[in-house]
Amino acid sequence: MQRTALAGRREWAGLAVLTLPTMLLSMDISVLYIALPHLSTDLGANAAQQLWVLDIYSFLLAGFLVTMGTLGDRIGRRKLLLIGAGVFAAASMLAAFSTSAEMLIATRAVMGVAGATLMPSTLALISNMFRDPKQQGAAIGIWASCLQAGGALGPVVGGVLLQNFWWGSVFLFALPIMALLLLTGPLLLPEYRAHGAGRMDLTSVVLSLAAILPVIYGLKELAREGVQLLPVAAIVVGAVFGLVFGIRQTKLSSPLLDLRLFGNAGFSAALGIMLIAGAMLAGIFLPVSQYVQLVEAHSPVETGLWLIPVGLSIGIGSIVAPKLAQRLRPGAVIAGGLALSVLGFAMITLVGASAGVLLLVPGIVLTYLGAGPAISLGTGLVVGSVTPEKAGSAASMSETSNQLGAALGIAAIGAVVTAVYRNQFTVPAEVSGEAGQTAQEGLAGATSAAEQLPAGTAEQLLQGAREAFTSGLNTSAIIGGVVFACLAVVATVFLRHIPPSGQPGPASDDTGAQPVSAEQPQPDRE
């Protein structure tokens, strides 16, 4: 058997370039939470417009991932990446100098579509550049660590920029990164396109958007407003369109999404683990950050600094996991990491309503550290389990699962925290009327209501609210621990057939999927 060629300096330099937009895209979601109050004041954005400024980016990013991943396979992944980088840079410039809320919403929408071209393209190109299983695992681990670290660093970067510049600086931050990508990409990145790919089915594109966008919208609204008719109806509509989309794919000779990939056990198990683990991570991170900010009364920037170790921990887990997978089966490494996360969740269940940050932060750090192998090795299994022609499609499915998982987790855990809070919190008799109703909605509402009350009454209100919220956080951690323990069993059972990287695996089957360690042809270079 011919030895797979090792990547050289050019490929590793190309990886360094690809990690920058990857980190930026995840950072761009979280950084806006810090800038929102400033830009809302300047642009006069009302409550509804503020929500659209926040959500339109992630809506369209998630909605177009499948389409853009497949489009990159057809027209060239490097070409799509560079086009997306140029559009993203231009839209960021316009967003920074927006003169109205409507203009900012429109530019954020363009940034979301452009972002959807970048995410699957970076991952698919990495799979083409690094054909050796060991090197590919290390490269994907680095990519995954940057993706996760960006979200954690967003609030810190945003806080620093806003202390020294105006709110538009959080968008201008993207320009030098995209400029570097546009300048070095043609020199360092290979071009790859699937030869003989059919035409893009526009009907499938429309159906995929009609399936994904309502589901993402519904999940976000459930997290924000609780169970209501409109978000539930949106999820049902999205599910129906998803079914129609799936049926159509089985009838096309060149489908937008090859559903036969799910016939590969490793592919399906890895994708499912990433979806559910990502849901729990995103879901638990929100109440954890609220605890640090509202229960421990830290500023947004201080909260970001407290939570920096979270992004670093999952980065470390993502980078170390491929090294372990060279000696151990990936399923065992993933299961071991998830077991470590269970210990982290157990620590969070013990957090109290006062001085709990010293237990909370190590707990959430341990949780994210243990999840690192599931993210990096899971991504490698999904992308490495398909032929090079389908790498873009597989990468888009991996990223779509991350986006859907995050929305699902925030909605589900948010509902749990809210339900526990409202069940355990009793408004003091001294607090009535609108202030009492606001306090009953959640900890943020109680904090706002307390600002209008006498000191003694405010302290009594906040003490009860913090204890109720902490109980919701503890309950969510219990759920997270149980879910991760089940995922560890799934990884052990369904990924047991995948050997350590570098060892030969089973031959590819007629689904178009193949094991991560299989030898694959080199990409065409231009």
XYZ file of C-alpha atoms in Angstrom:
526
model
C 0.000 0.000 0.000
C 1.381 3.422 -0.954
C 2.255 5.619 1.988
C 0.127 8.742 2.418
C 2.169 11.889 1.761
C 2.891 13.989 4.839
C 1.946 17.651 4.986
C 4.811 20.122 4.871
C 5.443 23.697 5.924
C 3.048 25.087 3.341
C 0.137 23.068 4.714
C 0.862 23.991 8.334
C 1.174 27.650 7.386
C -2.132 27.306 5.548
C -3.696 25.838 8.695
C -2.564 28.890 10.673
C -4.335 31.096 8.131
C -7.525 28.988 8.244
C -7.796 29.085 12.040
C -8.091 32.882 12.094
C -11.464 33.184 10.293
C -12.654 30.110 12.209
C -12.026 31.848 15.539
C -13.459 35.106 14.209
C -16.764 33.557 13.150
C -17.465 32.065 16.584
C -16.220 35.244 18.277
C -18.514 37.385 16.139
C -21.588 35.804 17.750
C -20.610 36.426 21.374
C -18.866 39.783 20.979
C -22.104 41.517 20.022
C -23.681 40.873 23.431
C -21.212 43.371 24.895
C -21.643 45.930 22.118
C -25.451 45.748 21.898
C -26.286 48.367 24.569
C -23.869 50.869 22.975
C -25.025 50.470 19.383
C -28.690 50.383 20.417
C -28.310 53.795 22.028
C -26.533 55.307 19.028
C -28.835 53.819 16.398
C -32.060 54.077 18.400
C -32.795 50.355 18.018
C -36.004 49.197 19.702
C -36.322 45.845 21.487
C -37.416 43.943 18.363
C -34.597 45.414 16.267
C -32.040 44.496 18.948
C -33.165 40.877 18.762
C -32.807 40.855 14.986
C -29.330 42.383 15.214
C -28.347 39.495 17.484
C -30.171 36.656 15.733
C -30.118 37.321 11.980
C -26.421 36.428 11.753
C -26.758 33.004 13.389
C -30.053 32.288 11.573
C -28.560 32.689 8.105
C -25.218 31.169 9.089
C -26.986 27.963 10.118
C -29.428 28.066 7.222
C -26.842 28.288 4.449
C -24.201 25.869 5.806
C -25.494 22.827 3.917
C -25.862 24.768 0.682
C -22.437 26.383 0.892
C -20.680 23.152 1.841
C -22.029 21.440 -1.238
C -21.412 24.509 -3.412
C -17.752 24.470 -2.382
C -17.478 20.846 -3.506
C -18.711 21.937 -6.936
C -17.017 25.276 -7.672
C -13.887 24.867 -5.532
C -13.419 25.166 -1.785
C -10.632 27.729 -1.907
C -12.560 29.829 -4.408
C -15.686 29.834 -2.220
C -13.610 30.584 0.882
C -11.973 33.639 -0.692
C -15.260 34.933 -2.100
C -16.849 34.570 1.325
C -13.919 36.314 3.010
C -14.225 39.300 0.675
C -17.972 39.593 1.194
C -17.608 39.188 4.969
C -14.988 41.948 5.099
C -17.120 44.330 3.033
C -20.220 43.623 5.123
C -18.231 44.119 8.351
C -17.072 47.513 7.124
C -20.645 48.540 6.353
C -21.863 47.206 9.706
C -19.259 49.268 11.573
C -20.500 52.487 9.969
C -24.226 51.692 9.967
C -26.429 54.750 10.305
C -29.628 52.939 11.281
C -30.763 49.739 12.936
C -32.208 48.530 9.636
C -28.844 48.972 7.908
C -27.069 47.047 10.661
C -29.580 44.193 10.467
C -29.118 43.979 6.685
C -25.327 43.930 6.926
C -25.449 41.323 9.681
C -27.602 39.184 7.380
C -24.961 39.406 4.639
C -22.274 38.521 7.198
C -24.253 35.409 8.156
C -24.468 34.178 4.560
C -20.786 34.936 4.004
C -19.899 33.165 7.245
C -21.669 30.069 5.964
C -19.194 29.942 3.058
C -16.204 30.130 5.416
C -16.942 27.481 8.033
C -17.348 24.348 5.879
C -14.678 25.530 3.442
C -12.010 25.802 6.157
C -12.767 22.355 7.535
C -13.020 20.696 4.114
C -9.721 22.250 3.005
C -8.021 20.943 6.148
C -9.206 17.436 5.300
C -7.684 17.850 1.818
C -4.397 19.358 2.999
C -3.693 16.774 5.690
C -4.145 13.259 4.310
C -2.022 11.477 6.905
C -4.432 10.359 9.689
C -2.169 11.527 12.511
C -1.570 14.928 10.968
C -5.216 15.312 10.025
C -6.289 14.579 13.592
C -3.860 17.156 14.964
C -4.948 19.766 12.393
C -8.656 19.260 13.096
C -7.923 19.419 16.825
C -6.281 22.819 16.381
C -9.174 23.982 14.179
C -11.762 22.817 16.745
C -9.909 24.487 19.617
C -9.912 27.816 17.759
C -13.610 27.455 16.977
C -14.475 26.927 20.639
C -12.005 29.478 22.005
C -13.439 32.220 19.800
C -16.803 32.098 21.546
C -15.194 32.375 24.974
C -12.861 35.204 23.954
C -15.577 37.257 22.249
C -16.846 39.096 25.361
C -13.284 39.856 26.506
C -12.207 41.229 23.119
C -15.437 43.185 22.862
C -14.956 44.682 26.311
C -11.405 45.796 25.535
C -12.422 47.357 22.213
C -15.396 49.182 23.712
C -13.255 50.636 26.487
C -11.020 52.290 23.898
C -13.135 52.734 20.737
C -16.739 53.049 19.577
C -19.068 50.083 19.018
C -18.185 49.794 15.327
C -14.702 48.596 16.275
C -16.073 45.127 17.075
C -16.862 44.754 13.358
C -13.669 46.358 12.057
C -11.752 43.730 14.020
C -12.569 41.332 11.157
C -10.896 43.371 8.420
C -7.202 42.569 9.048
C -8.022 38.885 9.514
C -9.920 38.659 6.236
C -7.257 40.714 4.469
C -4.602 38.252 5.608
C -6.730 35.360 4.348
C -7.261 37.011 0.956
C -3.545 37.746 0.559
C -2.113 34.417 1.689
C -4.927 32.055 0.715
C -4.017 31.789 -2.988
C -0.403 31.045 -2.016
C -0.878 28.573 0.836
C -4.194 26.837 0.227
C -4.809 24.182 -2.449
C -7.874 24.271 -4.643
C -10.161 21.271 -4.573
C -13.397 20.551 -6.361
C -15.335 17.355 -6.860
C -14.926 16.186 -10.448
C -18.120 15.102 -12.172
C -20.447 16.683 -9.597
C -23.908 17.412 -10.941
C -25.746 20.708 -11.006
C -26.895 22.342 -7.796
C -30.568 21.542 -7.183
C -32.116 24.918 -6.364
C -35.311 23.325 -5.080
C -33.256 21.455 -2.488
C -31.573 24.712 -1.495
C -34.963 26.332 -0.856
C -36.217 23.279 1.043
C -33.100 23.169 3.224
C -33.584 26.817 4.175
C -37.283 26.229 4.808
C -36.356 23.358 7.118
C -33.444 24.851 9.078
C -34.448 28.511 9.501
C -37.859 27.900 11.177
C -36.335 25.321 13.525
C -33.521 27.666 14.599
C -36.028 30.514 15.021
C -38.409 28.357 17.035
C -35.712 27.056 19.358
C -34.359 30.543 20.021
C -37.838 31.890 20.751
C -38.588 28.993 23.103
C -35.436 29.855 25.019
C -36.367 33.534 25.133
C -40.148 33.516 25.679
C -40.995 30.002 26.859
C -43.527 27.657 25.254
C -45.741 29.632 22.889
C -47.727 28.784 19.775
C -45.598 30.602 17.177
C -42.194 29.027 17.969
C -43.719 25.574 18.326
C -45.492 26.007 14.989
C -42.232 27.174 13.407
C -40.441 24.017 14.579
C -43.253 21.824 13.222
C -43.183 23.636 9.867
C -39.417 23.245 9.711
C -39.697 19.527 10.501
C -42.240 19.056 7.700
C -40.006 20.810 5.181
C -37.112 18.735 6.492
C -39.030 15.567 5.715
C -39.829 16.809 2.197
C -36.173 17.752 1.760
C -35.033 14.291 2.837
C -37.439 12.530 0.469
C -36.236 14.664 -2.436
C -32.574 13.897 -1.710
C -33.199 10.157 -2.043
C -34.545 10.697 -5.564
C -31.740 12.883 -6.960
C -28.685 11.542 -8.740
C -26.646 14.456 -7.368
C -28.295 15.411 -4.066
C -27.543 18.540 -2.084
C -27.109 16.305 0.974
C -26.217 12.634 0.517
C -28.336 10.886 3.145
C -26.549 7.598 2.473
C -23.741 8.919 4.637
C -25.900 8.185 7.669
C -25.635 4.511 6.791
C -22.091 4.635 8.181
C -22.284 3.885 11.927
C -19.193 5.923 12.801
C -20.433 8.948 10.873
C -23.903 8.860 12.458
C -22.670 8.205 15.987
C -20.042 10.958 15.840
C -22.528 13.464 14.424
C -25.109 12.564 17.068
C -22.595 12.838 19.912
C -21.452 16.260 18.703
C -25.052 17.449 18.327
C -26.115 16.459 21.847
C -22.825 17.317 23.569
C -22.814 20.710 21.840
C -26.391 21.266 23.001
C -25.479 20.609 26.630
C -22.337 22.752 26.486
C -24.159 25.730 24.994
C -27.101 25.215 27.325
C -25.086 25.085 30.543
C -22.745 27.932 29.585
C -25.563 30.508 29.584
C -26.677 29.995 33.231
C -23.033 29.656 34.278
C -22.214 33.064 32.784
C -25.387 34.520 34.336
C -24.344 33.144 37.710
C -20.953 34.826 37.509
C -22.475 38.127 36.381
C -25.743 38.300 38.365
C -25.232 36.100 41.413
C -21.579 37.026 42.002
C -22.242 40.595 40.704
C -19.318 40.851 38.275
C -19.252 43.237 35.303
C -19.515 41.819 31.767
C -15.773 42.208 31.203
C -14.965 40.609 34.575
C -17.330 37.767 33.717
C -15.506 37.250 30.453
C -12.170 37.135 32.267
C -13.479 34.589 34.778
C -14.646 32.373 31.915
C -11.528 32.567 29.725
C -10.319 29.216 31.156
C -13.440 27.607 29.692
C -12.375 28.356 26.113
C -8.812 27.377 26.885
C -9.852 24.071 28.453
C -11.870 22.824 25.487
C -9.008 23.956 23.255
C -6.583 21.859 25.263
C -8.925 18.880 25.156
C -9.346 19.249 21.404
C -5.591 19.341 20.788
C -4.614 16.536 23.191
C -7.326 14.134 21.999
C -5.775 13.357 18.561
C -2.494 12.469 20.295
C -4.309 10.005 22.553
C -6.231 8.624 19.567
C -2.956 7.539 17.986
C -2.634 4.909 20.729
C -6.225 4.373 21.839
C -9.440 3.884 19.913
C -11.222 7.217 19.282
C -14.366 5.839 20.911
C -12.446 5.156 24.123
C -10.862 8.623 24.121
C -14.239 10.306 23.557
C -15.881 8.181 26.265
C -13.078 8.964 28.717
C -13.396 12.673 28.049
C -17.160 12.573 28.516
C -16.662 10.777 31.835
C -14.389 13.629 32.896
C -17.158 16.054 31.926
C -19.572 14.134 34.139
C -17.248 14.901 37.071
C -17.341 18.573 36.090
C -21.139 18.557 36.029
C -21.112 16.907 39.463
C -19.051 19.820 40.821
C -21.576 22.310 39.417
C -24.412 20.521 41.225
C -22.710 21.488 44.510
C -22.500 25.234 43.759
C -24.331 27.399 46.280
C -25.952 30.807 45.998
C -23.003 32.593 47.586
C -19.244 32.383 47.002
C -19.784 29.533 44.575
C -17.638 30.828 41.726
C -14.541 29.067 43.086
C -16.343 25.752 42.651
C -18.310 26.716 39.545
C -15.377 27.759 37.351
C -13.304 24.580 37.951
C -16.455 22.548 37.343
C -17.300 24.161 34.003
C -13.613 24.072 32.984
C -13.524 20.327 33.674
C -16.772 19.886 31.735
C -15.417 21.653 28.672
C -12.022 19.980 28.923
C -13.670 16.558 28.797
C -15.854 17.589 25.854
C -12.823 18.534 23.760
C -12.210 14.991 22.448
C -15.855 14.633 21.394
C -15.626 17.850 19.366
C -12.243 17.354 17.710
C -12.319 13.582 17.198
C -16.020 13.697 16.316
C -15.333 16.317 13.650
C -12.455 14.213 12.336
C -14.646 11.112 12.185
C -17.402 12.946 10.312
C -15.118 14.565 7.741
C -12.648 11.689 7.533
C -15.378 9.097 7.062
C -16.240 10.329 3.566
C -14.434 10.479 0.258
C -12.661 13.769 -0.625
C -15.459 14.642 -3.073
C -17.944 14.827 -0.184
C -15.739 16.525 2.417
C -17.488 19.876 1.997
C -20.914 18.313 2.424
C -19.746 16.404 5.509
C -18.167 19.551 6.963
C -21.410 21.460 6.461
C -23.339 18.732 8.297
C -20.855 18.913 11.162
C -21.254 22.685 11.433
C -25.033 22.547 11.032
C -25.233 20.056 13.897
C -23.209 22.481 16.029
C -25.591 25.350 15.262
C -28.728 23.265 15.797
C -27.270 21.755 18.956
C -26.462 25.174 20.416
C -29.967 26.469 19.730
C -31.537 23.284 21.120
C -29.384 23.330 24.247
C -30.018 26.983 25.060
C -33.762 26.425 24.639
C -33.894 23.212 26.689
C -31.603 24.235 29.556
C -33.114 27.714 29.574
C -36.544 26.152 30.029
C -35.262 23.987 32.894
C -33.630 26.901 34.734
C -36.731 29.063 34.276
C -39.104 26.319 35.454
C -37.051 25.603 38.599
C -36.658 29.317 39.304
C -40.363 30.060 39.070
C -41.246 26.992 41.145
C -38.873 27.846 44.003
C -38.866 31.639 44.021
C -41.404 33.454 46.160
C -41.747 37.204 45.783
C -41.513 38.944 49.197
C -44.772 40.378 50.458
C -43.270 43.865 50.414
C -42.813 43.628 46.628
C -45.980 43.898 44.577
C -47.316 45.049 41.247
C -45.068 45.295 38.206
C -41.863 44.864 40.234
C -43.116 41.541 41.583
C -44.094 40.299 38.146
C -40.721 41.288 36.721
C -38.873 39.517 39.535
C -40.917 36.355 38.967
C -39.756 36.115 35.337
C -36.112 35.360 36.154
C -32.945 36.454 37.899
C -32.309 39.280 35.432
C -35.798 40.610 36.116
C -35.290 40.346 39.875
C -32.003 42.215 39.598
C -33.697 44.973 37.616
C -36.640 45.183 40.051
C -34.301 45.340 43.061
C -32.776 48.576 41.758
C -36.109 50.330 42.422
C -36.601 49.001 45.963
C -35.336 50.005 49.415
C -32.053 48.374 50.389
C -33.478 45.865 52.863
C -36.302 44.735 50.601
C -33.966 44.578 47.591
C -31.533 42.342 49.457
C -34.330 40.000 50.522
C -35.624 39.826 46.955
C -32.190 39.169 45.482
C -31.321 36.506 48.049
C -34.403 34.479 47.189
C -33.915 35.004 43.451
C -30.269 33.938 43.588
C -31.082 30.803 45.556
C -33.857 29.851 43.115
C -31.636 30.498 40.105
C -28.796 28.477 41.614
C -31.193 25.568 42.117
C -32.019 25.774 38.416
C -28.315 25.717 37.595
C -27.788 22.688 39.854
C -30.693 20.855 38.207
C -29.317 21.602 34.740
C -25.944 20.197 35.794
C -27.611 16.981 36.957
C -29.273 16.646 33.549
C -25.986 17.395 31.817
C -24.170 14.735 33.812
C -26.763 12.086 32.966
C -26.744 13.009 29.276
C -22.949 12.935 29.045
C -22.828 9.578 30.831
C -25.232 8.183 28.206
C -23.117 9.677 25.412
C -20.044 7.969 26.864
C -21.852 4.641 26.534
C -22.850 5.482 22.936
C -19.238 6.329 22.067
C -18.003 3.093 23.615
C -20.520 0.915 21.774
C -20.925 2.553 18.369
C -17.339 3.743 17.813
C -15.604 0.599 19.033
C -14.886 -0.571 15.457
C -12.755 2.495 14.619
C -9.052 1.795 15.219
C -6.455 4.254 16.521
C -5.289 6.701 13.858
C -2.634 5.329 11.531
C -3.905 1.766 11.757
C -5.802 0.339 8.782
C -9.564 0.264 9.083
C -12.350 -1.470 7.178
C -12.817 -0.765 3.501
C -15.198 1.900 2.322
C -18.740 0.873 1.486
C -21.298 1.923 -1.074
C -22.489 4.831 1.024
C -19.478 6.837 -0.040
C -18.151 6.724 3.501
C -14.784 5.390 4.535
C -12.795 5.120 7.747
C -10.717 8.021 9.006
C -7.504 6.114 8.667
C -8.096 5.050 5.068
C -5.632 6.162 2.403
C -7.187 8.794 0.170
C -6.111 10.512 -3.047
C -4.327 13.849 -2.903
C -6.208 17.038 -3.825
C -5.451 18.832 -7.054
C -3.295 21.925 -6.506
C -3.435 25.112 -8.498
